[in-house]
PDB file of C-alpha atoms in Angstrom:
ATOM      1  CA  UNK A  24       0.000   0.000   0.000  1.00  0.00           C
ATOM      2  CA  UNK A  25       1.262   3.463  -0.908  1.00  0.00           C
ATOM      3  CA  UNK A  26       1.769   5.797   2.053  1.00  0.00           C
ATOM      4  CA  UNK A  27       2.233   9.578   1.629  1.00  0.00           C
ATOM      5  CA  UNK A  28       5.185  10.858   3.657  1.00  0.00           C
ATOM      6  CA  UNK A  29       7.615  13.786   3.664  1.00  0.00           C
ATOM      7  CA  UNK A  30      11.295  13.429   2.838  1.00  0.00           C
ATOM      8  CA  UNK A  31      13.738  15.987   4.222  1.00  0.00           C
ATOM      9  CA  UNK A  32      17.242  16.554   2.841  1.00  0.00           C
ATOM     10  CA  UNK A  33      19.817  18.553   4.790  1.00  0.00           C
ATOM     11  CA  UNK A  34      22.840  19.710   2.783  1.00  0.00           C
ATOM     12  CA  UNK A  35      25.839  20.130   5.076  1.00  0.00           C
ATOM     13  CA  UNK A  36      29.404  21.155   4.235  1.00  0.00           C
ATOM     14  CA  UNK A  37      32.419  18.969   4.896  1.00  0.00           C
ATOM     15  CA  UNK A  38      34.587  22.035   5.582  1.00  0.00           C
ATOM     16  CA  UNK A  39      34.136  25.299   7.401  1.00  0.00           C
ATOM     17  CA  UNK A  40      34.216  28.442   5.265  1.00  0.00           C
ATOM     18  CA  UNK A  41      37.871  28.990   6.216  1.00  0.00           C
ATOM     19  CA  UNK A  42      38.792  25.568   4.762  1.00  0.00           C
ATOM     20  CA  UNK A  43      39.190  23.597   8.000  1.00  0.00           C
ATOM     21  CA  UNK A  44      37.746  20.065   8.004  1.00  0.00           C
ATOM     22  CA  UNK A  45      34.524  19.785  10.008  1.00  0.00           C
ATOM     23  CA  UNK A  46      34.997  17.426  12.940  1.00  0.00           C
ATOM     24  CA  UNK A  47      33.431  13.944  12.769  1.00  0.00           C
ATOM     25  CA  UNK A  48      31.664  14.697  16.041  1.00  0.00           C
ATOM     26  CA  UNK A  49      29.511  17.302  14.269  1.00  0.00           C
ATOM     27  CA  UNK A  50      28.295  14.677  11.803  1.00  0.00           C
ATOM     28  CA  UNK A  51      27.725  12.195  14.616  1.00  0.00           C
ATOM     29  CA  UNK A  52      25.561  14.778  16.406  1.00  0.00           C
ATOM     30  CA  UNK A  53      23.422  15.241  13.279  1.00  0.00           C
ATOM     31  CA  UNK A  54      23.047  11.451  13.009  1.00  0.00           C
ATOM     32  CA  UNK A  55      21.957  11.241  16.641  1.00  0.00           C
ATOM     33  CA  UNK A  56      19.440  14.099  16.433  1.00  0.00           C
ATOM     34  CA  UNK A  57      17.768  12.816  13.261  1.00  0.00           C
ATOM     35  CA  UNK A  58      17.753   9.205  14.453  1.00  0.00           C
ATOM     36  CA  UNK A  59      16.208  10.208  17.775  1.00  0.00           C
ATOM     37  CA  UNK A  60      13.533  12.347  16.086  1.00  0.00           C
ATOM     38  CA  UNK A  61      12.645  10.134  13.084  1.00  0.00           C
ATOM     39  CA  UNK A  62      13.969   6.664  13.906  1.00  0.00           C
ATOM     40  CA  UNK A  63      16.324   6.546  10.934  1.00  0.00           C
ATOM     41  CA  UNK A  64      18.285   8.455   8.313  1.00  0.00           C
ATOM     42  CA  UNK A  65      20.432   7.996   5.241  1.00  0.00           C
ATOM     43  CA  UNK A  66      23.659   9.868   4.636  1.00  0.00           C
ATOM     44  CA  UNK A  67      24.700  10.402   1.021  1.00  0.00           C
ATOM     45  CA  UNK A  68      28.421  10.924   0.556  1.00  0.00           C
ATOM     46  CA  UNK A  69      29.827   9.761  -2.747  1.00  0.00           C
ATOM     47  CA  UNK A  70      33.480   9.155  -3.529  1.00  0.00           C
ATOM     48  CA  UNK A  71      33.303  12.058  -5.910  1.00  0.00           C
ATOM     49  CA  UNK A  72      32.302  14.583  -3.266  1.00  0.00           C
ATOM     50  CA  UNK A  73      29.110  16.404  -4.021  1.00  0.00           C
ATOM     51  CA  UNK A  74      29.846  20.058  -4.616  1.00  0.00           C
ATOM     52  CA  UNK A  75      27.770  23.136  -4.060  1.00  0.00           C
ATOM     53  CA  UNK A  76      28.206  26.718  -5.180  1.00  0.00           C
ATOM     54  CA  UNK A  77      26.143  29.501  -3.669  1.00  0.00           C
ATOM     55  CA  UNK A  78      26.283  33.220  -3.159  1.00  0.00           C
ATOM     56  CA  UNK A  79      26.386  34.480   0.406  1.00  0.00           C
ATOM     57  CA  UNK A  80      25.960  38.033   1.634  1.00  0.00           C
ATOM     58  CA  UNK A  81      29.585  38.959   1.023  1.00  0.00           C
ATOM     59  CA  UNK A  82      31.105  36.265  -1.208  1.00  0.00           C
ATOM     60  CA  UNK A  83      30.532  33.118  -3.253  1.00  0.00           C
ATOM     61  CA  UNK A  84      31.117  29.779  -1.535  1.00  0.00           C
ATOM     62  CA  UNK A  85      32.204  26.462  -3.032  1.00  0.00           C
ATOM     63  CA  UNK A  86      31.434  23.598  -0.705  1.00  0.00           C
ATOM     64  CA  UNK A  87      32.003  19.876  -0.629  1.00  0.00           C
ATOM     65  CA  UNK A  88      28.794  18.561   0.873  1.00  0.00           C
ATOM     66  CA  UNK A  89      27.073  15.576   2.398  1.00  0.00           C
ATOM     67  CA  UNK A  90      23.305  15.120   2.256  1.00  0.00           C
ATOM     68  CA  UNK A  91      21.377  13.774   5.235  1.00  0.00           C
ATOM     69  CA  UNK A  92      17.999  12.320   4.272  1.00  0.00           C
ATOM     70  CA  UNK A  93      15.235  11.392   6.668  1.00  0.00           C
ATOM     71  CA  UNK A  94      11.597  10.484   6.149  1.00  0.00           C
ATOM     72  CA  UNK A  95       8.756  11.625   8.370  1.00  0.00           C
ATOM     73  CA  UNK A  96       6.052   8.960   8.326  1.00  0.00           C
ATOM     74  CA  UNK A  97       3.743  11.146  10.417  1.00  0.00           C
ATOM     75  CA  UNK A  98       4.156  14.681   8.999  1.00  0.00           C
ATOM     76  CA  UNK A  99       2.933  17.462  11.270  1.00  0.00           C
ATOM     77  CA  UNK A 100       3.438  21.113  12.134  1.00  0.00           C
ATOM     78  CA  UNK A 101       5.821  20.038  14.895  1.00  0.00           C
ATOM     79  CA  UNK A 102       8.149  18.642  12.204  1.00  0.00           C
ATOM     80  CA  UNK A 103       8.132  21.984  10.402  1.00  0.00           C
ATOM     81  CA  UNK A 104       8.984  23.753  13.675  1.00  0.00           C
ATOM     82  CA  UNK A 105      11.687  21.168  14.390  1.00  0.00           C
ATOM     83  CA  UNK A 106      13.459  21.873  11.088  1.00  0.00           C
ATOM     84  CA  UNK A 107      13.096  25.649  11.442  1.00  0.00           C
ATOM     85  CA  UNK A 108      14.776  25.468  14.864  1.00  0.00           C
ATOM     86  CA  UNK A 109      17.314  22.800  13.892  1.00  0.00           C
ATOM     87  CA  UNK A 110      18.418  24.846  10.881  1.00  0.00           C
ATOM     88  CA  UNK A 111      19.484  27.666  13.221  1.00  0.00           C
ATOM     89  CA  UNK A 112      21.401  25.196  15.386  1.00  0.00           C
ATOM     90  CA  UNK A 113      23.172  23.750  12.336  1.00  0.00           C
ATOM     91  CA  UNK A 114      24.079  27.219  11.047  1.00  0.00           C
ATOM     92  CA  UNK A 115      25.792  27.897  14.359  1.00  0.00           C
ATOM     93  CA  UNK A 116      27.467  24.487  14.744  1.00  0.00           C
ATOM     94  CA  UNK A 117      28.767  24.417  11.163  1.00  0.00           C
ATOM     95  CA  UNK A 118      29.570  28.161  11.158  1.00  0.00           C
ATOM     96  CA  UNK A 119      27.524  28.828   8.006  1.00  0.00           C
ATOM     97  CA  UNK A 120      25.568  31.850   6.788  1.00  0.00           C
ATOM     98  CA  UNK A 121      22.813  29.474   5.739  1.00  0.00           C
ATOM     99  CA  UNK A 122      21.988  25.763   5.529  1.00  0.00           C
ATOM    100  CA  UNK A 123      19.854  24.283   2.748  1.00  0.00           C
ATOM    101  CA  UNK A 124      17.035  21.999   3.890  1.00  0.00           C
ATOM    102  CA  UNK A 125      14.536  20.722   1.338  1.00  0.00           C
ATOM    103  CA  UNK A 126      11.255  18.849   1.770  1.00  0.00           C
ATOM    104  CA  UNK A 127       9.365  16.711  -0.719  1.00  0.00           C
ATOM    105  CA  UNK A 128       6.094  14.876  -0.447  1.00  0.00           C
ATOM    106  CA  UNK A 129       6.676  11.321  -1.662  1.00  0.00           C
ATOM    107  CA  UNK A 130       5.003   7.942  -1.684  1.00  0.00           C
ATOM    108  CA  UNK A 131       6.500   4.919   0.082  1.00  0.00           C
ATOM    109  CA  UNK A 132       5.463   1.291  -0.340  1.00  0.00           C
TER     110      UNK A 132
END
């Protein structure tokens, strides 16, 4: 049976804006938070690192990124609030001007 759910993707850099490698502990924290909230997640990191290019307030940034994907099987307003608040936490922890989080409504069998 097809179930309608929401899929969230969080695009996080592998390096701080000054070029330093982001500590593994930061990634582990993201894993823990998403697992605790949604009961599972998938991390997409290919051998050819995914790259992003975006324009910030003062300069253009080129990032190597990892994508964290989680599925909410019981979408609600509390999930929207969670991601709005978590985005601010991630911006601070990863020292970024912004963090891209996308949401898609999908069907799961």
